[in-house]
Short mmCIF file of C-alpha atoms in Angstrom, two decimals:
data_model
loop_
_atom_site.label_atom_id
_atom_site.label_comp_id
_atom_site.label_asym_id
_atom_site.label_seq_id
_atom_site.Cartn_x
_atom_site.Cartn_y
_atom_site.Cartn_z
CA MET A 888 8.34 -71.14 -7.07
CA GLN A 889 6.64 -72.02 -3.78
CA PRO A 890 6.94 -75.69 -2.76
CA ALA A 891 3.74 -77.71 -2.75
CA LEU A 892 1.84 -77.96 0.50
CA GLN A 893 2.32 -81.29 2.27
CA ARG A 894 0.25 -80.80 5.42
CA HIS A 895 -2.08 -78.42 7.28
CA LEU A 896 -1.90 -76.85 10.68
CA VAL A 897 -5.49 -76.26 11.77
CA ILE A 898 -5.86 -73.60 14.48
CA VAL A 899 -9.19 -73.48 16.28
CA HIS A 900 -10.10 -69.99 17.48
CA GLN A 901 -12.20 -69.43 20.61
CA PRO A 902 -13.72 -65.93 20.27
CA GLY A 903 -13.12 -63.91 23.44
CA TRP A 904 -10.34 -66.22 24.55
CA GLN A 905 -7.87 -65.08 21.91
CA ALA A 906 -7.84 -62.30 19.33
CA LEU A 907 -8.21 -63.66 15.81
CA ASP A 908 -5.42 -61.34 14.67
CA ASP A 909 -2.99 -63.20 16.98
CA TRP A 910 -3.58 -66.43 15.07
CA TYR A 911 -3.30 -64.68 11.69
CA GLU A 912 0.06 -63.26 12.71
CA ILE A 913 1.34 -66.60 14.00
CA ALA A 914 0.00 -68.33 10.86
CA GLN A 915 2.08 -66.03 8.64
CA MET A 916 5.17 -66.87 10.69
CA VAL A 917 4.48 -70.61 10.38
CA ARG A 918 4.26 -70.28 6.59
CA ARG A 919 7.60 -68.45 6.48
CA ILE A 920 9.22 -71.07 8.73
CA ASP A 921 7.90 -73.99 6.66
CA PRO A 922 6.36 -73.18 3.25
CA THR A 923 5.23 -76.83 2.93
CA THR A 924 2.79 -76.33 5.84
CA GLY A 925 -0.47 -74.53 5.16
CA VAL A 926 -2.44 -72.97 7.99
CA VAL A 927 -6.23 -73.09 8.29
CA ILE A 928 -7.96 -71.07 11.02
CA VAL A 929 -11.48 -72.17 11.98
CA ALA A 930 -13.90 -70.75 14.54
CA ALA A 931 -14.91 -73.02 17.42
CA ASP A 932 -18.41 -71.53 17.51
CA ARG A 933 -19.12 -71.30 13.75
CA PRO A 934 -16.74 -73.47 11.70
CA ASP A 935 -16.94 -72.70 7.97
CA PRO A 936 -17.83 -75.86 5.95
CA GLU A 937 -15.41 -74.90 3.17
CA LEU A 938 -12.58 -74.51 5.67
CA LEU A 939 -13.46 -77.89 7.16
CA LYS A 940 -13.16 -79.45 3.71
CA LEU A 941 -9.86 -77.68 3.09
CA ALA A 942 -8.46 -78.74 6.45
CA ALA A 943 -9.19 -82.38 5.66
CA SER A 944 -7.57 -82.30 2.20
CA LEU A 945 -4.06 -82.96 3.57
CA PRO A 946 -2.50 -84.62 6.60
CA SER A 947 -3.27 -82.28 9.48
CA LEU A 948 -2.48 -81.32 13.02
CA VAL A 949 -5.33 -79.65 14.91
CA PHE A 950 -4.39 -77.22 17.66
CA SER A 951 -6.99 -75.66 19.93
CA ALA A 952 -6.06 -73.75 23.07
CA GLY A 953 -9.45 -74.63 24.53
CA PRO A 954 -12.34 -77.00 23.73
CA LEU A 955 -13.12 -77.69 20.07
CA GLY A 956 -16.67 -76.37 20.38
CA LYS A 957 -18.66 -77.12 17.24
CA PHE A 958 -15.59 -77.98 15.20
CA ALA A 959 -15.39 -81.71 14.46
CA PRO A 960 -12.19 -82.45 12.50
CA ALA A 961 -12.52 -85.07 9.78
CA ARG A 962 -8.85 -85.99 10.05
CA GLY A 963 -5.66 -85.09 11.83
CA LYS A 964 -3.87 -85.43 15.13
CA VAL A 965 -5.85 -83.34 17.63
CA TYR A 966 -4.60 -81.41 20.67
CA HIS A 967 -7.05 -79.25 22.58
CA GLY A 968 -7.38 -77.72 26.02
CA ARG A 969 -9.87 -79.07 28.53
CA PRO A 970 -10.65 -78.57 32.20
CA ILE A 971 -8.96 -81.14 34.41
CA HIS A 972 -9.93 -81.50 38.06
CA LYS A 973 -7.26 -79.92 40.24
CA PHE A 974 -6.73 -83.06 42.27
CA GLU A 975 -6.30 -85.07 39.07
CA GLN A 976 -3.72 -82.54 37.89
CA LEU A 977 -1.77 -82.98 41.12
CA ARG A 978 -2.00 -86.77 40.89
CA ARG A 979 -0.67 -86.83 37.35
CA LEU A 980 2.07 -84.33 38.09
CA ALA A 981 3.24 -86.38 41.04
CA ALA A 982 3.14 -89.54 38.91
CA GLY A 983 5.34 -87.71 36.40
CA ARG A 984 7.87 -86.94 39.15
CA VAL A 985 6.98 -83.25 39.18
CA ARG A 986 7.17 -81.79 42.68
CA VAL A 987 3.77 -80.65 43.96
CA PRO A 988 2.56 -79.74 47.45
CA MET A 989 1.22 -82.67 49.43
CA SER A 990 -2.57 -82.63 48.98
CA THR A 991 -5.67 -84.56 49.94
CA MET A 992 -9.40 -84.23 49.48
CA LEU A 993 -11.11 -82.96 52.61
CA GLY A 994 -13.57 -85.60 53.74
CA PRO A 995 -15.39 -86.67 56.91
CA ASP A 996 -12.52 -88.97 57.89
CA THR A 997 -9.65 -86.58 57.11
CA LYS A 998 -7.09 -86.37 59.89
CA LEU A 999 -3.92 -84.35 59.39
CA ASP A 1000 -0.76 -84.85 61.40
CA PRO A 1001 1.12 -81.55 61.82
CA ALA A 1002 4.35 -83.55 62.04
CA MET A 1003 3.79 -84.54 58.41
CA TRP A 1004 1.87 -81.56 57.02
CA GLY A 1005 3.55 -78.76 58.93
CA GLU A 1006 1.98 -76.13 61.16
CA PHE A 1007 -0.15 -74.61 58.36
CA VAL A 1008 -2.14 -75.87 55.39
CA VAL A 1009 -4.16 -74.18 52.67
CA LEU A 1010 -7.79 -75.05 51.96
CA LYS A 1011 -8.67 -74.72 48.27
CA PRO A 1012 -11.90 -75.25 46.34
CA THR A 1013 -11.99 -77.67 43.41
CA ASP A 1014 -14.82 -75.78 41.69
CA ILE A 1015 -13.10 -74.33 38.61
CA ALA A 1016 -15.60 -71.52 38.03
CA THR A 1017 -14.88 -69.87 41.39
CA SER A 1018 -11.36 -70.96 42.29
CA SER A 1019 -9.83 -68.90 39.46
CA GLN A 1020 -11.12 -65.82 41.31
CA GLY A 1021 -9.35 -66.79 44.53
CA ARG A 1022 -12.58 -67.37 46.46
CA GLY A 1023 -12.61 -70.00 49.16
CA ILE A 1024 -8.81 -70.22 49.48
CA GLN A 1025 -7.89 -70.09 53.16
CA LEU A 1026 -4.76 -70.46 55.26
CA MET A 1027 -5.20 -72.16 58.62
CA ARG A 1028 -3.35 -74.07 61.27
CA THR A 1029 -3.30 -77.78 60.51
CA VAL A 1030 -4.81 -78.73 63.87
CA ARG A 1031 -7.93 -76.66 63.08
CA VAL A 1032 -8.87 -78.35 59.80
CA ARG A 1033 -12.35 -79.82 59.97
CA TYR A 1034 -14.68 -81.27 57.37
CA LEU A 1035 -17.86 -79.32 56.65
CA LYS A 1036 -20.87 -80.62 54.79
CA PRO A 1037 -21.56 -78.61 51.60
CA GLU A 1038 -24.72 -77.11 53.10
CA ASP A 1039 -22.74 -75.84 56.10
CA TYR A 1040 -20.61 -73.47 54.03
CA PRO A 1041 -21.79 -69.87 53.55
CA GLU A 1042 -24.18 -69.30 50.65
CA ASP A 1043 -21.53 -67.96 48.23
CA HIS A 1044 -18.72 -70.34 49.22
CA PRO A 1045 -17.40 -72.66 46.46
CA GLY A 1046 -17.35 -75.51 48.99
CA ARG A 1047 -21.10 -75.79 48.38
CA ARG A 1048 -20.46 -76.74 44.74
CA ALA A 1049 -17.55 -79.15 44.90
CA PRO A 1050 -15.22 -80.81 47.43
CA MET A 1051 -12.39 -78.89 49.06
CA VAL A 1052 -8.72 -79.83 48.88
CA VAL A 1053 -6.25 -79.52 51.74
CA GLN A 1054 -2.78 -78.60 50.53
CA GLN A 1055 0.58 -78.35 52.22
CA PHE A 1056 1.48 -74.70 52.83
CA ILE A 1057 4.61 -73.73 50.88
CA ASN A 1058 6.00 -70.58 52.46
CA SER A 1059 7.34 -68.60 49.51
CA GLY A 1060 8.03 -65.54 51.67
CA PRO A 1061 6.09 -62.64 53.17
CA ARG A 1062 5.20 -61.13 49.78
CA MET A 1063 4.13 -64.53 48.41
CA PRO A 1064 5.99 -64.42 45.07
CA HIS A 1065 4.86 -66.89 42.47
CA TYR A 1066 5.48 -67.59 38.79
CA ARG A 1067 3.04 -68.02 35.92
CA VAL A 1068 4.67 -69.73 32.94
CA LEU A 1069 2.54 -69.93 29.82
CA THR A 1070 3.72 -72.92 27.80
CA LEU A 1071 2.76 -74.17 24.34
CA PHE A 1072 3.55 -77.86 23.92
CA GLY A 1073 5.88 -77.35 26.88
CA GLU A 1074 7.81 -74.38 25.49
CA PRO A 1075 7.58 -71.19 27.58
CA LEU A 1076 5.97 -68.22 25.84
CA TYR A 1077 6.37 -65.95 28.86
CA CYS A 1078 7.26 -66.19 32.52
CA GLN A 1079 5.75 -63.64 34.89
CA MET A 1080 6.67 -63.32 38.54
CA SER A 1081 4.05 -61.66 40.73
CA GLU A 1082 4.24 -60.72 44.38
CA ALA A 1083 1.97 -58.92 46.80
CA GLY A 1084 2.38 -55.23 47.53
CA ASP A 1085 2.11 -55.88 51.26
CA ASN A 1086 3.30 -58.65 53.52
CA ARG A 1087 1.14 -61.71 54.02
CA VAL A 1088 -0.63 -62.12 57.35
CA ASP A 1089 1.80 -62.65 60.23
CA LEU A 1090 1.97 -66.38 60.91
CA SER A 1091 2.11 -65.72 64.65
CA SER A 1092 -1.36 -64.11 64.55
CA ASP A 1093 -4.39 -65.67 66.19
CA ASP A 1094 -6.44 -68.23 64.28
CA GLU A 1095 -9.29 -65.89 63.44
CA THR A 1096 -6.94 -63.33 61.88
CA ILE A 1097 -5.05 -65.93 59.85
CA GLU A 1098 -8.18 -67.61 58.55
CA ALA A 1099 -9.76 -64.31 57.52
CA ALA A 1100 -6.67 -63.03 55.68
CA PRO A 1101 -6.49 -63.19 51.87
CA VAL A 1102 -3.79 -65.60 50.72
CA ALA A 1103 -4.63 -66.00 47.03
CA LEU A 1104 -2.30 -63.66 45.17
CA ASN A 1105 -4.83 -63.02 42.42
CA VAL A 1106 -7.19 -61.23 44.84
CA LEU A 1107 -4.58 -58.97 46.47
CA GLN A 1108 -4.18 -55.33 45.51
CA GLY A 1109 -0.93 -53.57 44.69
CA LYS A 1110 0.81 -56.58 43.16
CA THR A 1111 4.10 -56.12 41.34
CA LYS A 1112 4.63 -58.11 38.14
CA THR A 1113 7.89 -58.74 36.36
CA PHE A 1114 8.67 -60.71 33.23
CA LEU A 1115 11.85 -62.69 33.66
CA TYR A 1116 13.44 -65.99 32.73
CA ARG A 1117 14.60 -68.48 35.34
CA ALA A 1118 16.05 -71.68 33.90
CA ASP A 1119 14.88 -73.87 36.78
CA VAL A 1120 11.35 -72.44 36.63
CA ALA A 1121 11.16 -72.99 32.86
CA ALA A 1122 12.49 -76.54 33.24
CA LEU A 1123 9.80 -77.37 35.80
CA ALA A 1124 7.06 -75.96 33.52
CA ARG A 1125 8.35 -78.15 30.68
CA ALA A 1126 8.30 -81.19 32.97
CA ALA A 1127 4.74 -80.32 34.02
CA TYR A 1128 3.64 -80.31 30.38
CA ARG A 1129 5.19 -83.73 29.82
CA ALA A 1130 3.04 -85.08 32.66
CA VAL A 1131 -0.18 -83.83 30.97
CA PRO A 1132 0.73 -83.61 27.27
CA GLU A 1133 -2.79 -83.68 25.82
CA ALA A 1134 -3.39 -80.06 26.92
CA PRO A 1135 -1.24 -77.99 24.53
CA LEU A 1136 -1.55 -74.58 26.22
CA GLN A 1137 -0.89 -74.52 29.96
CA GLY A 1138 -0.75 -71.65 32.43
CA CYS A 1139 1.62 -73.31 34.88
CA ASP A 1140 1.64 -71.78 38.38
CA ILE A 1141 4.86 -72.34 40.32
CA ILE A 1142 6.11 -71.24 43.74
CA ARG A 1143 9.49 -71.47 45.42
CA ASP A 1144 9.94 -72.46 49.07
CA ALA A 1145 11.79 -69.54 50.62
CA ALA A 1146 13.61 -71.81 53.11
CA THR A 1147 14.67 -74.68 50.83
CA ASP A 1148 14.67 -73.01 47.36
CA ARG A 1149 12.63 -75.95 46.05
CA LEU A 1150 10.08 -75.28 43.33
CA TYR A 1151 6.53 -76.67 43.38
CA VAL A 1152 3.83 -76.71 40.71
CA LEU A 1153 0.45 -75.62 42.06
CA GLU A 1154 -1.69 -76.14 38.96
CA LEU A 1155 -1.64 -76.15 35.16
CA ASN A 1156 -4.78 -74.25 34.10
CA PRO A 1157 -5.17 -76.55 31.07
CA GLY A 1158 -8.63 -75.34 30.01
CA GLY A 1159 -7.31 -72.88 27.44
CA ASN A 1160 -8.48 -69.45 28.63
CA THR A 1161 -4.92 -68.39 29.47
CA TRP A 1162 -3.90 -66.62 26.25
CA HIS A 1163 -3.64 -63.35 28.13
CA PHE A 1164 -2.03 -61.45 25.28
CA SER A 1165 -5.61 -60.79 24.17
CA SER A 1166 -8.14 -62.74 26.29
CA ASP A 1167 -11.28 -60.89 27.36
CA PHE A 1168 -10.79 -62.38 30.84
CA GLN A 1169 -7.58 -60.38 31.38
CA ALA A 1170 -8.60 -57.23 29.48
CA PRO A 1171 -9.24 -55.17 32.65
CA LEU A 1172 -5.83 -56.10 34.06
CA ARG A 1173 -4.10 -55.32 30.77
CA ALA A 1174 -5.65 -51.87 30.88
CA VAL A 1175 -4.31 -51.35 34.41
CA ASP A 1176 -0.86 -52.77 33.68
CA GLY A 1177 -0.45 -50.60 30.58
CA PRO A 1178 1.01 -51.07 27.09
CA GLU A 1179 4.65 -51.23 28.18
CA HIS A 1180 3.96 -54.15 30.49
CA GLU A 1181 1.97 -55.95 27.80
CA ALA A 1182 4.73 -55.39 25.26
CA ARG A 1183 7.15 -57.13 27.63
CA ARG A 1184 4.71 -60.03 27.99
CA ARG A 1185 4.91 -60.61 24.27
CA TRP A 1186 8.54 -59.84 23.58
CA HIS A 1187 10.64 -61.00 26.51
CA LEU A 1188 10.62 -64.61 25.20
CA ASP A 1189 9.41 -63.70 21.65
CA ALA A 1190 6.08 -65.36 22.41
CA PHE A 1191 4.52 -65.32 18.93
CA GLY A 1192 7.75 -66.31 17.17
CA THR A 1193 8.25 -69.12 19.67
CA ALA A 1194 4.63 -70.25 19.19
CA ALA A 1195 5.09 -70.31 15.41
CA HIS A 1196 8.25 -72.40 15.60
CA VAL A 1197 6.65 -74.83 18.05
CA LEU A 1198 3.48 -75.22 15.97
CA ALA A 1199 5.47 -75.67 12.75
CA ASP A 1200 7.66 -78.32 14.37
CA VAL A 1201 4.81 -80.28 15.96
CA THR A 1202 2.84 -80.17 12.69
CA ARG A 1203 5.82 -81.49 10.68
CA ARG A 1204 6.25 -84.37 13.11
CA GLU A 1205 2.67 -85.36 13.88
CA ALA A 1206 0.29 -84.35 11.06
CA VAL A 1207 -1.73 -87.33 9.88
#
């Protein structure tokens, strides 16, 4: 005889951001792990009224990788993804004693001392819509940093839409390796290391060459990607989650200083569109990378099994 249900895990599905079948599979695992937890899956764009009523019939935990959309839970502890300004992410990470590159908003009065910032810095946009595509990210010598009014940027530059951030340049090596750790409530689901196929621009080059060179890894061609587990990288991603615990799914970007071996968190991507097992956003790259690569994404840390155990545990502890 099956034990009576004591609580509900409510999973909110964002169509296009995750495949519905992923949540069905994880839901079945949750039920096997804890038969006293029922799982209700609702759509963010068209929540079914009957499912809403069912979800509210027991103490619940609501998990949504991204925004809740049209779903308004009647009860339960709620965790959902949301965009967080990049500078706010860095502030909160630093407050949580997570190492991040030194950063400041670029304003009319900004003055940078190379003795403190180093010879090079990176200019980054804070506009979320364009920064995920690597646009507007620029390496330059610290002494050349100047504030520009929004209207002085080129027509398609993200600096027209939102302020720019100046960030300490962390030299991770000529191929610019970096880690993406996808965490769910702080537990890694996969860890991918990517590096460029060619060397970064020579740092002894002239200013014009350096400032024109692509330095965002996500826009470079010929990248190599490897799924691996590094204990120190995973530990830093867990610490990053603890600094911003309201965002349950985080795509934590981490780099390692090639000279000191220190790790730095660059950003958390807490908005929710990072479920790249099935997101539409990454579909073209999955097609290029091929099925073997995607199988490793899922299996090298048993992503779905890990997600099920995490969701079952959090629901047992926090459903209300």
